[in-house]
Amino acid sequence: MLPALVFIALAAFTAALLGSPAAGRASVLHLILAVGAMPLIFGAMGHFIPVLTRTRGAPARLGAVPVLALAGGVLVVAALSLPGMPWGRHAGAFVAATAAAALLAWSWRRRIGMLGRPHPGLAWYQAALACLVFALLAILASAVWPEQWPALRRLHLHLNTLGFIGMTAFGTLTVLMPTVTGKPDPGAALRLRRDFPLAVAGTLLVAAGAAWFAPLAAVGAVLWAIPPVRLAANWLRLYRTEVFRLHGAAPLLAAALAGFVLSLLYGAAALSPVGLVPVWIYVAGFLPPLVTGAASQLLPVWLRPGVQNAWHARLRGALGRYGGVRAVLFCIGGAVAGTGREWGLLLGAATLLWFIVQAVAALVHATILQKEHTP
Ligand code: HEM
């Protein structure tokens, strides 16, 4: 299921970025965020939550949650693209909120059932899911308070981009970089615990501020910027060599962190009329390096769980080949797209296509190798 979700996400990102000049902005964004990212995040959480709570793997029935989320995402994209389907917005929000609430409830049961304290990354995932539930409730609430629609829309978009995806990404990046580089980050758990209130307060202030009182949003953006800047300083100290390499997932994870900080900066700057489009740097300069970097590391484990051997290492090497070049291209594409220039989005799409082709070739090669070595 997880490898399929990775490819659905990559295909949705590429199609959306390629079609962006022609299609409507909201439908393009939801193809990336609700069809591509949301189901993949749910699937990944199903993989990570048992690790964070030191409990057994997720049951097979949890696989229904990303599928439900995907259905919600498809509904909203259809509603935003096709005439005569306004009900699809609320139906999509209801379906996706049900999936998010089910995953949140399951994570709570895991937390209550475990021995000892959970890894602090769990709180980041749970807060992320809670933000998504509230973001979708904001869409549903617009049926009752249509006069509040502009504010509810802004609440929805910030709770989702900074809360749901932002908090998931930050928690994941913090624990993934040490795995990717094979070098521990001894302060990671402590920092996650200390930074958690900043990210929660930052998200809520930006969301409520953008909806009702702009100055609060600027304060929130400053608070939210502290954890990633601290993480970046830490990575430069611990992983400088790996981050500036030609190959591997580390440069992509670093690019994703940079893309997130830049989205916050562009978002704060966009409060004044300077023509920046923070959401385009978010979808071209933050999500693509995040997903391709995480996929380069995790696809081999998700394809063949259990003991890791030379097959996994070889596939990981093939997926991460020229990761450093892609990281630079995503950074350029994101920064340019964020200034409203279309070619930044197209550069992001071309770089994603490059990764998809490389990943398919690597998987075909790995499958052939596996067959040759199976007696
Ligand atoms: C199935 C679930 C979802 C539903 C039903 C939904 C619904 C909507 C609707 C109706 C709008 C207003 C569109 C317009 O202005 O015409 C909107 C805007 C937005 N939503 Fe969602 N959404 C969903 C999931 C998400 C997710 C997961 C994200 C992730 C970050 C997201 C991010 C945004 C953004 C950034 C906007 C602003 C779009 C723009 O500026 O044009 N949404 N959403």
Coordinates of C-alpha atoms and ligand atoms in Angstrom, one line a residue:
M1 CA 0.0 0.0 0.0
L2 CA 2.7 2.6 1.0
P3 CA 4.7 2.3 -2.3
A4 CA 1.5 2.8 -4.2
L5 CA 0.7 5.9 -2.2
V6 CA 4.2 7.3 -2.9
F7 CA 3.6 6.8 -6.7
I8 CA 0.1 8.3 -6.5
A9 CA 1.5 11.3 -4.7
L10 CA 4.4 11.8 -7.1
A11 CA 2.0 11.4 -10.1
A12 CA -0.5 13.9 -8.6
F13 CA 2.3 16.4 -7.8
T14 CA 3.7 16.2 -11.4
A15 CA 0.3 16.4 -13.1
A16 CA -0.7 19.3 -11.0
L17 CA 2.5 21.3 -11.5
L18 CA 2.5 20.6 -15.2
G19 CA -1.2 21.6 -15.5
S20 CA -0.9 24.6 -13.2
P21 CA -0.8 27.3 -15.9
A22 CA -4.1 26.1 -17.3
A23 CA -6.2 24.6 -14.5
G24 CA -7.8 26.5 -11.6
R25 CA -5.5 27.3 -8.7
A26 CA -7.6 25.7 -6.0
S27 CA -8.1 22.4 -7.9
V28 CA -4.3 22.2 -8.7
L29 CA -3.5 22.8 -5.1
H30 CA -5.9 20.1 -3.9
L31 CA -4.6 17.6 -6.4
I32 CA -1.2 18.1 -4.7
L33 CA -2.3 18.5 -1.1
A34 CA -5.5 16.4 -0.7
V35 CA -5.0 13.7 -3.4
G36 CA -1.2 13.5 -3.3
A37 CA 0.0 14.4 0.2
M38 CA -2.9 13.6 2.6
P39 CA -3.3 9.9 1.9
L40 CA 0.5 9.4 1.8
I41 CA 0.8 11.1 5.2
F42 CA -1.9 8.9 6.6
G43 CA -0.1 5.8 5.3
A44 CA 3.3 7.0 6.6
M45 CA 1.7 7.7 10.0
G46 CA 0.4 4.1 10.1
H47 CA 4.0 3.0 9.7
F48 CA 5.6 5.4 12.2
I49 CA 3.1 5.5 15.0
P50 CA 3.8 1.9 16.1
V51 CA 7.5 2.8 16.1
L52 CA 7.0 5.9 18.2
T53 CA 4.8 4.0 20.7
R54 CA 6.9 0.8 20.6
T55 CA 3.9 -1.3 19.8
R56 CA 3.2 -4.0 17.2
G57 CA 2.7 -3.0 13.5
A58 CA -0.5 -1.4 12.3
P59 CA -3.4 -3.9 11.6
A60 CA -4.4 -4.4 7.9
R61 CA -7.7 -2.7 8.4
L62 CA -5.9 0.6 9.0
G63 CA -5.2 0.5 5.3
A64 CA -8.8 1.8 4.8
V65 CA -7.8 5.2 6.3
P66 CA -5.6 6.4 3.5
V67 CA -8.1 5.0 1.0
L68 CA -10.9 7.0 2.6
A69 CA -8.7 10.1 2.7
L70 CA -7.9 9.6 -1.0
A71 CA -11.7 9.4 -1.7
G72 CA -12.1 12.7 0.2
G73 CA -9.3 14.3 -1.8
V74 CA -10.7 13.1 -5.2
L75 CA -14.2 14.5 -4.2
V76 CA -12.8 17.9 -3.4
V77 CA -10.7 18.1 -6.6
A78 CA -13.8 17.1 -8.6
A79 CA -15.9 19.7 -6.8
L80 CA -13.3 22.4 -7.5
S81 CA -12.9 21.5 -11.1
L82 CA -16.3 20.5 -12.4
P83 CA -19.4 22.6 -12.6
G84 CA -22.5 21.5 -10.7
M85 CA -20.8 19.7 -7.9
P86 CA -20.7 22.2 -5.1
W87 CA -21.8 19.5 -2.6
G88 CA -18.5 17.7 -3.3
R89 CA -16.6 20.3 -1.1
H90 CA -18.6 19.4 2.0
A91 CA -18.8 15.7 1.2
G92 CA -15.0 15.6 0.6
A93 CA -14.4 17.4 3.9
F94 CA -16.7 15.0 5.8
V95 CA -15.0 11.9 4.3
A96 CA -11.5 13.2 4.9
A97 CA -12.3 14.4 8.5
T98 CA -13.7 10.9 9.3
A99 CA -10.5 9.3 8.1
A100 CA -8.4 11.8 10.1
A101 CA -10.5 11.3 13.3
A102 CA -10.2 7.5 12.9
L103 CA -6.4 7.7 12.7
L104 CA -6.2 10.1 15.6
A105 CA -8.4 7.8 17.7
W106 CA -6.2 4.8 16.8
S107 CA -3.0 6.7 17.7
W108 CA -4.6 7.5 21.1
R109 CA -5.4 3.9 21.8
R110 CA -1.8 3.0 20.9
R111 CA -0.5 5.7 23.3
I112 CA -2.7 4.6 26.2
G113 CA -1.8 0.9 25.6
M114 CA 2.0 1.4 25.5
L115 CA 4.4 1.0 28.4
G116 CA 6.3 4.1 29.4
R117 CA 6.4 7.5 27.6
P118 CA 6.0 7.7 23.8
H119 CA 8.6 9.3 21.6
P120 CA 7.9 13.1 21.4
G121 CA 7.3 12.8 17.7
L122 CA 3.9 11.2 18.5
A123 CA 2.6 14.5 19.9
W124 CA 3.6 16.2 16.6
Y125 CA 1.6 13.7 14.6
Q126 CA -1.4 13.9 16.9
A127 CA -1.4 17.7 16.8
A128 CA -1.1 17.5 13.0
L129 CA -4.1 15.3 12.7
A130 CA -6.1 17.5 15.1
C131 CA -5.3 20.5 12.9
L132 CA -6.5 18.6 9.8
V133 CA -9.8 17.7 11.6
F134 CA -10.4 21.4 12.6
A135 CA -9.3 22.6 9.1
L136 CA -12.0 20.3 7.6
L137 CA -14.6 21.3 10.2
A138 CA -13.9 24.9 9.0
I139 CA -15.0 23.9 5.5
L140 CA -18.1 22.2 6.9
A141 CA -18.8 25.2 9.1
S142 CA -19.0 27.4 6.0
A143 CA -22.3 25.7 5.2
V144 CA -23.8 27.2 8.4
W145 CA -21.9 30.5 8.3
P146 CA -21.5 31.5 4.7
E147 CA -20.8 35.1 5.7
Q148 CA -17.6 33.9 7.4
W149 CA -16.4 32.0 4.3
P150 CA -13.3 34.2 3.6
A151 CA -12.1 33.8 7.2
L152 CA -12.9 30.1 7.4
R153 CA -11.1 29.5 4.1
R154 CA -7.9 31.2 5.4
L155 CA -8.3 29.3 8.7
H156 CA -8.6 26.0 6.7
L157 CA -5.6 26.7 4.5
H158 CA -3.2 27.7 7.4
L159 CA -4.3 24.9 9.7
N160 CA -3.6 22.5 6.9
T161 CA -0.3 23.8 5.5
L162 CA 1.4 24.8 8.7
G163 CA -0.5 22.5 11.2
F164 CA -1.3 19.2 9.4
I165 CA 1.5 19.0 6.8
G166 CA 4.0 21.3 8.6
M167 CA 3.9 19.5 11.9
T168 CA 4.0 16.1 10.3
A169 CA 6.9 17.1 8.1
F170 CA 8.9 18.6 11.0
G171 CA 8.5 15.6 13.3
T172 CA 9.4 13.3 10.4
L173 CA 12.4 15.2 9.2
T174 CA 13.9 15.4 12.7
V175 CA 13.9 11.6 13.1
L176 CA 14.6 10.8 9.4
M177 CA 17.8 12.7 9.0
P178 CA 19.8 10.7 11.5
T179 CA 18.5 7.4 9.9
V180 CA 19.4 8.7 6.4
T181 CA 23.0 9.7 7.4
G182 CA 23.5 6.8 9.9
K183 CA 24.6 9.4 12.5
P184 CA 22.6 9.8 15.6
D185 CA 21.3 13.3 16.7
P186 CA 21.4 13.0 20.5
G187 CA 19.4 16.1 21.2
A188 CA 16.5 15.3 18.7
A189 CA 14.0 14.0 21.2
L190 CA 14.6 16.9 23.7
R191 CA 14.3 19.5 20.9
L192 CA 11.1 18.0 19.6
R193 CA 9.6 18.2 23.1
R194 CA 10.8 21.8 23.6
D195 CA 9.8 23.1 20.1
F196 CA 6.3 21.5 20.2
P197 CA 4.6 24.4 22.0
L198 CA 6.2 26.9 19.5
A199 CA 4.9 25.1 16.5
V200 CA 1.4 24.7 18.0
A201 CA 1.2 28.3 19.1
G202 CA 2.7 29.4 15.7
T203 CA 0.1 27.5 13.7
L204 CA -2.8 28.7 15.8
L205 CA -1.7 32.3 15.7
V206 CA -1.1 32.3 12.0
A207 CA -4.4 30.5 11.3
A208 CA -6.5 32.7 13.5
G209 CA -4.5 35.9 12.6
A210 CA -4.9 35.3 8.8
A211 CA -8.6 34.7 9.3
W212 CA -9.5 37.6 11.6
F213 CA -6.5 39.8 12.8
A214 CA -3.4 40.0 10.6
P215 CA -0.8 41.2 13.1
L216 CA -1.2 37.9 15.1
A217 CA -0.2 36.0 11.9
A218 CA 3.2 37.7 11.8
V219 CA 3.8 36.8 15.5
G220 CA 2.8 33.2 14.7
A221 CA 5.2 33.0 11.7
V222 CA 8.1 34.2 13.8
L223 CA 7.3 31.6 16.5
W224 CA 7.0 28.8 13.9
A225 CA 10.3 29.8 12.3
I226 CA 12.2 29.1 15.5
P227 CA 12.1 25.2 15.4
P228 CA 13.2 24.8 11.7
V229 CA 15.9 27.4 12.1
R230 CA 17.2 25.6 15.2
L231 CA 17.0 22.2 13.4
A232 CA 18.9 23.7 10.4
A233 CA 21.7 25.0 12.6
N234 CA 21.9 21.5 14.2
W235 CA 22.0 19.8 10.9
L236 CA 24.8 22.1 9.6
R237 CA 26.8 21.1 12.7
L238 CA 26.1 17.4 12.6
Y239 CA 25.4 16.5 8.9
R240 CA 27.2 19.2 6.8
T241 CA 29.1 16.7 4.7
E242 CA 26.0 14.6 3.9
V243 CA 23.8 17.6 3.2
F244 CA 26.2 19.1 0.6
R245 CA 26.7 15.7 -1.3
L246 CA 25.9 15.0 -4.9
H247 CA 24.0 11.9 -4.1
G248 CA 21.6 10.7 -1.4
A249 CA 18.5 11.7 0.5
A250 CA 20.1 14.1 3.0
P251 CA 20.4 17.1 0.5
L252 CA 16.7 16.6 -0.3
L253 CA 15.6 16.6 3.4
A254 CA 17.7 19.8 3.9
A255 CA 16.1 21.4 0.8
A256 CA 12.6 20.5 2.2
L257 CA 13.5 22.2 5.5
A258 CA 14.8 25.3 3.6
G259 CA 11.6 25.3 1.5
F260 CA 9.4 25.3 4.6
V261 CA 11.3 28.2 6.2
L262 CA 11.1 30.1 2.9
S263 CA 7.3 29.4 2.7
L264 CA 7.0 31.0 6.2
L265 CA 9.1 34.0 5.2
Y266 CA 7.2 34.4 1.9
G267 CA 3.9 34.0 3.9
A268 CA 4.9 36.7 6.4
A269 CA 6.1 39.0 3.5
A270 CA 2.9 38.4 1.6
L271 CA 1.1 40.2 4.4
S272 CA 2.4 43.3 2.8
P273 CA 1.5 43.7 -0.9
V274 CA 4.8 42.5 -2.5
G275 CA 3.3 40.0 -5.0
L276 CA 4.7 36.8 -3.4
V277 CA 2.8 33.5 -3.6
P278 CA 3.8 31.5 -0.5
V279 CA 1.7 28.5 -1.5
W280 CA 3.6 28.0 -4.7
I281 CA 7.0 27.8 -3.0
Y282 CA 5.3 25.4 -0.6
V283 CA 4.1 23.0 -3.3
A284 CA 7.2 23.4 -5.6
G285 CA 10.0 23.9 -3.1
F286 CA 9.0 22.2 0.1
L287 CA 6.7 19.1 -0.7
P288 CA 8.6 17.7 -3.7
P289 CA 12.0 17.4 -1.9
L290 CA 10.3 16.2 1.2
V291 CA 8.5 13.4 -0.5
T292 CA 11.3 12.4 -2.9
G293 CA 13.9 12.5 -0.1
A294 CA 11.7 10.4 2.3
A295 CA 10.8 8.0 -0.5
S296 CA 14.5 7.5 -1.4
Q297 CA 15.1 6.3 2.2
L298 CA 11.8 4.6 3.0
L299 CA 10.7 2.9 -0.3
P300 CA 13.1 -0.1 0.1
V301 CA 11.8 -0.7 3.7
W302 CA 8.2 -0.4 2.7
L303 CA 8.7 -2.7 -0.3
R304 CA 10.5 -5.4 1.7
P305 CA 10.1 -4.9 5.5
G306 CA 12.2 -6.9 7.9
V307 CA 15.9 -7.4 8.0
Q308 CA 17.7 -4.9 5.8
N309 CA 20.4 -6.3 3.5
A310 CA 22.5 -5.4 0.4
W311 CA 19.3 -5.3 -1.8
H312 CA 17.9 -2.5 0.3
A313 CA 21.2 -0.6 0.3
R314 CA 21.6 -0.9 -3.5
L315 CA 18.0 0.3 -4.1
R316 CA 18.5 3.2 -1.7
G317 CA 21.7 4.1 -3.5
A318 CA 19.9 4.0 -6.9
L319 CA 16.9 6.1 -5.6
G320 CA 19.2 8.7 -4.1
R321 CA 21.5 9.1 -7.1
Y322 CA 21.9 12.8 -8.0
G323 CA 19.6 13.7 -5.0
G324 CA 21.9 16.7 -4.4
V325 CA 21.2 18.1 -7.9
R326 CA 17.5 17.5 -7.5
A327 CA 17.6 19.3 -4.2
V328 CA 19.2 22.4 -5.8
L329 CA 16.7 22.3 -8.7
F330 CA 13.7 22.1 -6.2
C331 CA 15.1 25.0 -4.3
I332 CA 15.4 27.2 -7.4
G333 CA 12.0 26.1 -8.7
G334 CA 10.3 26.8 -5.4
A335 CA 12.0 30.2 -4.8
V336 CA 11.0 31.3 -8.4
A337 CA 7.5 29.9 -8.2
G338 CA 7.0 31.7 -4.9
T339 CA 7.5 35.0 -6.8
G340 CA 4.6 34.1 -9.1
R341 CA 6.7 33.0 -12.1
E342 CA 5.2 29.9 -13.8
W343 CA 8.6 28.4 -14.9
G344 CA 9.4 27.7 -11.2
L345 CA 6.4 25.3 -11.1
L346 CA 7.5 23.7 -14.4
L347 CA 11.1 23.2 -13.1
G348 CA 9.6 21.5 -10.1
A349 CA 7.5 19.2 -12.3
A350 CA 10.5 18.4 -14.6
T351 CA 12.6 17.5 -11.5
L352 CA 9.8 15.3 -10.1
L353 CA 9.5 13.5 -13.5
W354 CA 13.3 12.9 -13.4
F355 CA 12.9 11.2 -10.0
I356 CA 9.9 9.1 -11.1
V357 CA 11.7 7.8 -14.1
Q358 CA 14.8 7.1 -12.1
A359 CA 12.7 5.4 -9.3
V360 CA 10.9 3.1 -11.8
A361 CA 14.2 2.1 -13.4
A362 CA 15.7 1.4 -10.0
L363 CA 12.7 -0.7 -8.9
V364 CA 12.7 -2.7 -12.2
H365 CA 16.4 -3.4 -11.7
A366 CA 15.9 -4.3 -8.1
T367 CA 13.1 -6.7 -9.0
I368 CA 15.2 -8.4 -11.6
L369 CA 18.1 -8.8 -9.2
Q370 CA 15.7 -10.2 -6.5
K371 CA 14.4 -12.8 -9.0
E372 CA 17.9 -13.8 -10.1
H373 CA 19.0 -14.4 -6.5
T374 CA 15.8 -16.3 -5.5
P375 CA 16.5 -20.0 -5.8
Ligands
HEM1 C1 -10.7 16.5 1.4 C2 -10.3 17.5 2.1 C3 -10.4 19.0 1.7 C4 -11.5 19.7 1.4 C5 -12.9 19.3 1.2 C6 -11.0 21.1 1.1 C7 -11.8 22.1 0.7 C8 -11.3 23.4 0.4 C9 -12.1 24.4 -0.2 C10 -13.6 24.3 -0.6 C11 -11.3 25.5 -0.4 C12 -11.7 26.9 -1.0 C13 -11.4 26.8 -2.5 C14 -11.7 28.1 -3.2 O1 -11.2 29.2 -2.7 O2 -12.4 28.1 -4.1 C15 -10.0 25.2 0.1 C16 -8.9 26.0 0.0 C17 -7.6 25.6 0.3 N1 -7.3 24.3 0.9 FE1 -8.4 22.7 1.1 N2 -9.6 21.1 1.3 C18 -9.3 19.8 1.7 C19 -8.0 19.4 2.0 C20 -6.9 20.3 2.1 C21 -5.6 19.8 2.5 C22 -5.2 18.4 2.9 C23 -4.8 20.9 2.3 C24 -3.3 20.8 2.7 C25 -2.5 21.6 3.0 C26 -5.6 22.0 1.9 C27 -5.1 23.3 1.6 C28 -5.9 24.3 1.0 C29 -5.3 25.6 0.6 C30 -3.9 25.9 0.5 C31 -6.4 26.3 0.1 C32 -6.4 27.7 -0.5 C33 -6.4 27.6 -2.0 C34 -6.2 28.8 -2.8 O3 -5.5 29.7 -2.3 O4 -6.7 29.0 -3.9 N3 -6.9 21.6 1.7 N4 -10.0 23.9 0.5

